[in-house]
Amino acid sequence: MAAQKDGERSDQRLRLRQAFGSFATGVTVVTSRTSEGAPVGFTANSFTSVSLEPPLLLVCLAKTSSNIGHFSQAGHFAVNILGEAQKGISNRFASRVPDRFADVIWRSSALKNPLIDGAVAWFDCETDNVVDAGDHVVLIGRIAGFDQTDGRPLAYLRGHYLDLGLAETAAESVSHHGGVRVGCLLNCQGQVLLRQTSEGWGLPMGAARPGFREGRTALEDTLCQSGIRAELGFLYSVFDAPSGNATWLIFHGDMEDGPLSDDLRLFPVQDLPLQDVTLRPVRSVLRRYQSEFREARFGLYVDGSKSAGQINPIDRNATPWSKLMNEQENIA
């Protein structure tokens, strides 16, 4: 009975972590120094502003962290908001490597906290309070100095980094005519959602719009009208429309199981009706997905200027969620 209850608690903790992970966050590296002056730091996405007057922020640190002693007793710390090109730094400060600052360019702040070069913003803080909160401590900092740039921040959602500007950049690189049409390849427990059209089976698509943001909104409206509850994830394929009058951007996503209208149907990934998908680019997208789904390794296809484009690998599903939680110290 005790073992069953422990299993239930473990399952509940995992589901709670997954629910928390549904909130997209920025990624920071929190830094300070030991009493001997050595730099210390850890990756954190449990960061938020608290007050403008007085200027306060907070960040959470797991009690199991190797840094708990340093940061609980230090009188100062800095928060570095990472840029989208700093995934390596995020991973390094979330790992257990002996020297996290090796090969990282940084300088000292007025309070002697390490400030990481290339961060899109930083906050130099005096420790205002340390609050005990369950299996974490909450570090509340009074901001003594800060700065920011116009760079794109690194974002994190459901265990994966997000490339906030990737879709817009890809759309610009493929076509400048006819606008943008955004569609999606939705997975539901190993099944793919297809829509019956006059041209056979196809992917759910929004209407063509002048730009990416409008195209994304059109797709979200289409999904909402169809009663589809889905979370769009990474950009999966970019190509010129079969008619040549728009750029198509296909996102991968996950959807909840539920009732579907007559024109929608879920197919097992390996049993997709490819013979009834008449649009060649869509058929190609689905064939590639079958192959990549088996290997759990995905790529972004971008049309080329000639007959073939290229596939850029995407780091996804490489680490189970539970393992990620154990290895990283940054999840609240």
Short mmCIF file of C-alpha atoms in Angstrom, two decimals:
data_model
loop_
_atom_site.label_atom_id
_atom_site.label_comp_id
_atom_site.label_asym_id
_atom_site.label_seq_id
_atom_site.Cartn_x
_atom_site.Cartn_y
_atom_site.Cartn_z
CA MET A 1 0.00 0.00 0.00
CA ALA A 2 2.84 2.41 0.86
CA ALA A 3 4.52 1.67 -2.46
CA GLN A 4 1.25 2.39 -4.30
CA LYS A 5 0.84 5.73 -2.51
CA ASP A 6 4.45 6.67 -3.30
CA GLY A 7 3.80 5.83 -6.94
CA GLU A 8 0.66 7.97 -6.98
CA ARG A 9 2.53 10.90 -5.42
CA SER A 10 5.34 10.54 -7.95
CA ASP A 11 2.84 10.50 -10.82
CA GLN A 12 1.10 13.57 -9.42
CA ARG A 13 4.41 15.43 -9.14
CA LEU A 14 5.25 14.57 -12.75
CA ARG A 15 1.84 15.76 -13.99
CA LEU A 16 2.19 18.96 -11.95
CA ARG A 17 5.61 19.62 -13.51
CA GLN A 18 4.11 19.07 -16.94
CA ALA A 19 1.28 21.50 -16.12
CA PHE A 20 3.78 24.12 -14.93
CA GLY A 21 5.70 23.52 -18.16
CA SER A 22 2.69 24.70 -20.19
CA PHE A 23 3.66 28.28 -19.29
CA ALA A 24 6.25 29.66 -21.69
CA THR A 25 9.10 31.44 -19.92
CA GLY A 26 12.33 33.20 -20.58
CA VAL A 27 15.63 31.61 -19.55
CA THR A 28 18.06 33.24 -17.13
CA VAL A 29 21.38 32.47 -15.54
CA VAL A 30 21.59 33.64 -11.91
CA THR A 31 25.11 34.44 -10.75
CA SER A 32 26.98 35.42 -7.61
CA ARG A 33 30.30 34.73 -5.88
CA THR A 34 31.36 32.48 -3.06
CA SER A 35 32.87 33.87 0.12
CA GLU A 36 36.25 33.16 -1.48
CA GLY A 37 35.30 35.21 -4.56
CA ALA A 38 34.81 32.34 -7.03
CA PRO A 39 31.95 32.86 -9.54
CA VAL A 40 28.90 30.60 -9.18
CA GLY A 41 25.70 30.38 -11.20
CA PHE A 42 22.72 28.30 -12.25
CA THR A 43 20.07 28.31 -14.98
CA ALA A 44 16.60 29.41 -13.90
CA ASN A 45 13.29 29.97 -15.64
CA SER A 46 11.44 30.51 -12.34
CA PHE A 47 12.12 34.26 -12.47
CA THR A 48 9.70 37.17 -12.28
CA SER A 49 9.48 40.86 -11.53
CA VAL A 50 7.94 41.72 -8.16
CA SER A 51 7.82 45.48 -7.71
CA LEU A 52 8.78 48.74 -9.41
CA GLU A 53 8.89 50.76 -6.21
CA PRO A 54 10.97 49.53 -4.57
CA PRO A 55 12.54 47.70 -7.55
CA LEU A 56 12.34 43.99 -6.64
CA LEU A 57 12.54 40.68 -8.48
CA LEU A 58 12.57 37.07 -7.43
CA VAL A 59 14.04 33.78 -8.57
CA CYS A 60 13.53 30.26 -7.18
CA LEU A 61 16.28 27.79 -6.35
CA ALA A 62 15.78 24.10 -5.52
CA LYS A 63 16.98 23.04 -2.09
CA THR A 64 18.72 20.09 -3.77
CA SER A 65 20.89 22.46 -5.82
CA SER A 66 24.62 22.43 -5.21
CA ASN A 67 24.38 26.23 -5.14
CA ILE A 68 21.87 26.45 -2.30
CA GLY A 69 24.45 27.31 0.35
CA HIS A 70 26.13 30.06 -1.67
CA PHE A 71 22.96 31.84 -2.77
CA SER A 72 21.11 31.50 0.54
CA GLN A 73 23.94 33.28 2.35
CA ALA A 74 25.22 35.67 -0.32
CA GLY A 75 24.25 39.29 0.08
CA HIS A 76 24.00 39.86 -3.67
CA PHE A 77 23.29 38.15 -6.99
CA ALA A 78 22.64 38.99 -10.65
CA VAL A 79 20.04 37.75 -13.12
CA ASN A 80 21.17 37.44 -16.75
CA ILE A 81 18.33 37.06 -19.28
CA LEU A 82 19.79 34.94 -22.07
CA GLY A 83 19.51 35.65 -25.79
CA GLU A 84 18.16 33.14 -28.31
CA ALA A 85 21.70 32.21 -29.41
CA GLN A 86 22.74 31.25 -25.86
CA LYS A 87 21.23 27.78 -25.56
CA GLY A 88 24.69 26.38 -24.91
CA ILE A 89 25.15 28.68 -21.93
CA SER A 90 21.73 27.72 -20.59
CA ASN A 91 22.57 24.02 -20.85
CA ARG A 92 26.00 24.52 -19.32
CA PHE A 93 24.68 26.31 -16.23
CA ALA A 94 21.92 23.69 -15.87
CA SER A 95 24.47 20.86 -15.89
CA ARG A 96 26.79 19.57 -13.19
CA VAL A 97 30.08 20.38 -14.92
CA PRO A 98 32.81 21.40 -12.46
CA ASP A 99 33.45 24.84 -14.02
CA ARG A 100 30.32 26.36 -15.50
CA PHE A 101 32.13 29.59 -16.36
CA ALA A 102 34.73 27.90 -18.57
CA ASP A 103 34.65 29.39 -22.08
CA VAL A 104 31.93 31.87 -21.01
CA ILE A 105 32.72 35.56 -21.47
CA TRP A 106 31.63 37.63 -18.49
CA ARG A 107 32.49 40.72 -16.50
CA SER A 108 31.92 41.87 -12.94
CA SER A 109 29.04 44.16 -12.01
CA ALA A 110 29.21 47.01 -9.52
CA LEU A 111 28.23 44.46 -6.85
CA LYS A 112 30.90 42.02 -8.13
CA ASN A 113 28.31 39.66 -9.62
CA PRO A 114 29.21 37.97 -12.95
CA LEU A 115 27.38 39.51 -15.93
CA ILE A 116 27.31 37.25 -18.99
CA ASP A 117 28.26 38.78 -22.31
CA GLY A 118 25.47 38.67 -24.90
CA ALA A 119 22.58 38.57 -22.41
CA VAL A 120 19.61 40.61 -23.64
CA ALA A 121 19.17 42.11 -20.16
CA TRP A 122 20.74 41.91 -16.72
CA PHE A 123 19.81 42.93 -13.17
CA ASP A 124 22.41 43.52 -10.46
CA CYS A 125 20.76 42.84 -7.09
CA GLU A 126 21.32 43.03 -3.37
CA THR A 127 19.60 40.17 -1.54
CA ASP A 128 16.48 41.61 0.07
CA ASN A 129 15.07 38.39 1.53
CA VAL A 130 15.37 34.61 1.33
CA VAL A 131 12.03 32.86 1.78
CA ASP A 132 11.61 29.16 2.52
CA ALA A 133 9.00 27.72 0.11
CA GLY A 134 8.51 23.96 0.09
CA ASP A 135 11.28 22.22 -1.84
CA HIS A 136 12.68 25.58 -3.02
CA VAL A 137 13.91 28.85 -1.59
CA VAL A 138 12.80 32.16 -3.08
CA LEU A 139 15.56 34.72 -3.54
CA ILE A 140 14.14 38.23 -3.52
CA GLY A 141 16.54 40.81 -4.90
CA ARG A 142 16.53 44.60 -4.68
CA ILE A 143 17.72 45.88 -8.05
CA ALA A 144 20.77 48.15 -7.80
CA GLY A 145 21.51 48.33 -11.53
CA PHE A 146 20.24 46.94 -14.82
CA ASP A 147 20.54 47.23 -18.59
CA GLN A 148 18.94 45.74 -21.71
CA THR A 149 19.41 45.34 -25.48
CA ASP A 150 17.07 44.85 -28.45
CA GLY A 151 18.07 41.20 -28.88
CA ARG A 152 15.58 38.32 -28.94
CA PRO A 153 15.35 36.42 -25.62
CA LEU A 154 15.75 32.66 -25.29
CA ALA A 155 12.36 31.07 -24.57
CA TYR A 156 11.39 27.74 -23.03
CA LEU A 157 8.16 25.71 -23.18
CA ARG A 158 7.33 22.10 -22.23
CA GLY A 159 10.93 21.05 -21.96
CA HIS A 160 12.08 22.60 -25.24
CA TYR A 161 13.63 25.84 -26.39
CA LEU A 162 11.58 28.03 -28.70
CA ASP A 163 12.97 29.96 -31.67
CA LEU A 164 10.76 33.03 -31.52
CA GLY A 165 11.98 34.54 -34.78
CA LEU A 166 12.45 31.35 -36.78
CA ALA A 167 9.09 31.34 -38.55
CA GLU A 168 9.33 34.96 -39.65
CA THR A 169 12.91 34.52 -40.85
CA ALA A 170 12.06 31.35 -42.75
CA ALA A 171 9.05 32.95 -44.42
CA GLU A 172 11.15 35.89 -45.54
CA SER A 173 13.82 33.55 -46.95
CA VAL A 174 11.39 31.61 -49.15
CA SER A 175 8.93 34.00 -50.73
CA HIS A 176 8.00 37.64 -50.95
CA HIS A 177 4.78 37.26 -52.90
CA GLY A 178 1.26 36.09 -52.21
CA GLY A 179 1.43 36.25 -48.43
CA VAL A 180 1.69 33.45 -45.90
CA ARG A 181 -0.52 30.45 -45.17
CA VAL A 182 0.04 28.66 -41.87
CA GLY A 183 -0.93 25.05 -41.25
CA CYS A 184 -0.19 22.38 -38.69
CA LEU A 185 0.76 18.74 -38.29
CA LEU A 186 -0.94 17.74 -35.04
CA ASN A 187 -0.06 14.63 -33.07
CA CYS A 188 -2.56 13.02 -30.69
CA GLN A 189 -1.11 10.01 -28.88
CA GLY A 190 0.70 8.72 -31.96
CA GLN A 191 -1.99 9.73 -34.43
CA VAL A 192 -2.02 12.56 -36.97
CA LEU A 193 -5.01 14.81 -37.64
CA LEU A 194 -5.99 15.17 -41.30
CA ARG A 195 -8.79 17.17 -42.93
CA GLN A 196 -10.88 15.95 -45.88
CA THR A 197 -10.92 18.51 -48.71
CA SER A 198 -11.98 18.56 -52.34
CA GLU A 199 -8.39 17.56 -53.15
CA GLY A 200 -8.30 14.58 -50.79
CA TRP A 201 -6.82 14.44 -47.32
CA GLY A 202 -4.69 17.36 -46.17
CA LEU A 203 -3.45 19.20 -43.11
CA PRO A 204 -5.50 21.76 -41.14
CA MET A 205 -4.67 25.14 -42.69
CA GLY A 206 -5.55 28.75 -42.03
CA ALA A 207 -6.38 31.20 -44.80
CA ALA A 208 -3.60 33.04 -46.64
CA ARG A 209 -2.68 36.32 -45.00
CA PRO A 210 -0.19 39.14 -45.75
CA GLY A 211 2.28 38.18 -43.03
CA PHE A 212 3.26 35.46 -40.56
CA ARG A 213 1.50 36.84 -37.50
CA GLU A 214 -1.78 37.24 -39.38
CA GLY A 215 -1.34 33.76 -40.88
CA ARG A 216 -0.77 32.23 -37.46
CA THR A 217 -3.90 33.94 -36.16
CA ALA A 218 -5.90 32.60 -39.13
CA LEU A 219 -4.79 29.05 -38.29
CA GLU A 220 -5.65 29.46 -34.62
CA ASP A 221 -9.11 30.74 -35.62
CA THR A 222 -9.60 27.70 -37.88
CA LEU A 223 -8.65 25.31 -35.07
CA CYS A 224 -10.92 27.09 -32.61
CA GLN A 225 -13.89 26.99 -34.99
CA SER A 226 -13.34 23.25 -35.46
CA GLY A 227 -13.22 22.65 -31.71
CA ILE A 228 -9.60 21.48 -31.88
CA ARG A 229 -7.64 22.07 -28.70
CA ALA A 230 -3.99 22.11 -29.68
CA GLU A 231 -0.63 23.49 -28.62
CA LEU A 232 1.53 24.55 -31.57
CA GLY A 233 5.21 23.79 -31.12
CA PHE A 234 8.15 24.06 -33.48
CA LEU A 235 8.17 25.06 -37.14
CA TYR A 236 8.36 21.85 -39.20
CA SER A 237 8.29 22.76 -42.89
CA VAL A 238 8.44 25.89 -45.08
CA PHE A 239 7.82 25.87 -48.81
CA ASP A 240 6.12 27.76 -51.61
CA ALA A 241 2.48 26.79 -52.09
CA PRO A 242 1.68 24.27 -54.86
CA SER A 243 0.04 27.11 -56.77
CA GLY A 244 3.09 29.29 -56.20
CA ASN A 245 1.06 32.18 -54.84
CA ALA A 246 2.00 32.03 -51.13
CA THR A 247 4.47 30.64 -48.63
CA TRP A 248 3.26 27.72 -46.54
CA LEU A 249 4.54 27.32 -42.97
CA ILE A 250 3.67 24.03 -41.29
CA PHE A 251 4.00 23.82 -37.51
CA HIS A 252 4.23 20.66 -35.47
CA GLY A 253 1.95 20.51 -32.46
CA ASP A 254 0.13 18.33 -29.95
CA MET A 255 -3.64 18.14 -29.61
CA GLU A 256 -6.04 16.85 -27.00
CA ASP A 257 -8.28 13.90 -27.77
CA GLY A 258 -11.93 14.82 -28.29
CA PRO A 259 -14.89 14.75 -30.69
CA LEU A 260 -14.13 15.71 -34.29
CA SER A 261 -16.29 17.05 -37.10
CA ASP A 262 -17.05 14.81 -40.10
CA ASP A 263 -14.25 16.30 -42.21
CA LEU A 264 -11.56 15.56 -39.61
CA ARG A 265 -10.00 12.23 -38.71
CA LEU A 266 -7.07 10.87 -36.74
CA PHE A 267 -4.80 8.34 -38.45
CA PRO A 268 -2.00 6.29 -36.83
CA VAL A 269 1.32 7.77 -37.94
CA GLN A 270 2.37 4.66 -39.86
CA ASP A 271 -1.06 4.22 -41.51
CA LEU A 272 -1.53 7.62 -43.11
CA PRO A 273 -3.60 7.53 -46.34
CA LEU A 274 -0.80 8.94 -48.47
CA GLN A 275 -2.39 7.63 -51.66
CA ASP A 276 -5.33 9.97 -51.00
CA VAL A 277 -3.17 13.06 -50.32
CA THR A 278 -3.06 14.67 -53.75
CA LEU A 279 -0.87 17.68 -52.95
CA ARG A 280 2.70 16.55 -53.39
CA PRO A 281 4.30 18.91 -50.82
CA VAL A 282 1.84 17.78 -48.15
CA ARG A 283 2.45 14.15 -49.05
CA SER A 284 6.18 14.80 -48.71
CA VAL A 285 5.69 16.40 -45.30
CA LEU A 286 3.73 13.39 -44.07
CA ARG A 287 6.22 10.84 -45.44
CA ARG A 288 9.07 12.65 -43.73
CA TYR A 289 7.10 12.77 -40.48
CA GLN A 290 6.55 9.01 -40.58
CA SER A 291 10.30 8.45 -40.82
CA GLU A 292 11.27 11.03 -38.22
CA PHE A 293 8.54 9.93 -35.80
CA ARG A 294 9.99 6.41 -35.72
CA GLU A 295 13.40 7.77 -34.77
CA ALA A 296 12.05 10.58 -32.55
CA ARG A 297 14.41 12.96 -34.37
CA PHE A 298 12.89 15.85 -36.26
CA GLY A 299 14.09 18.47 -38.70
CA LEU A 300 12.93 21.75 -40.21
CA TYR A 301 12.56 21.62 -44.01
CA VAL A 302 13.04 24.91 -45.84
CA ASP A 303 12.50 25.19 -49.60
CA GLY A 304 15.54 26.03 -51.65
CA SER A 305 15.95 28.36 -54.61
CA LYS A 306 16.17 25.32 -56.91
CA SER A 307 14.33 22.01 -56.93
CA ALA A 308 15.29 20.91 -53.42
CA GLY A 309 15.60 22.55 -50.07
CA GLN A 310 17.34 21.40 -46.92
CA ILE A 311 16.41 19.81 -43.60
CA ASN A 312 17.86 21.37 -40.45
CA PRO A 313 17.89 19.02 -37.43
CA ILE A 314 15.78 19.99 -34.43
CA ASP A 315 16.83 18.86 -30.94
CA ARG A 316 13.57 17.46 -29.66
CA ASN A 317 12.51 14.48 -27.55
CA ALA A 318 16.16 13.74 -26.87
CA THR A 319 15.68 13.87 -23.09
CA PRO A 320 12.70 12.44 -21.20
CA TRP A 321 10.88 15.02 -19.08
CA SER A 322 11.59 13.19 -15.80
CA LYS A 323 15.31 12.99 -16.59
CA LEU A 324 15.35 16.68 -17.51
CA MET A 325 13.84 17.54 -14.12
CA ASN A 326 16.50 15.54 -12.30
CA GLU A 327 19.42 16.94 -14.28
CA GLN A 328 18.45 20.59 -14.30
CA GLU A 329 18.15 22.83 -11.28
CA ASN A 330 15.98 25.47 -12.90
CA ILE A 331 12.42 24.07 -12.83
CA ALA A 332 10.27 25.33 -10.01
#
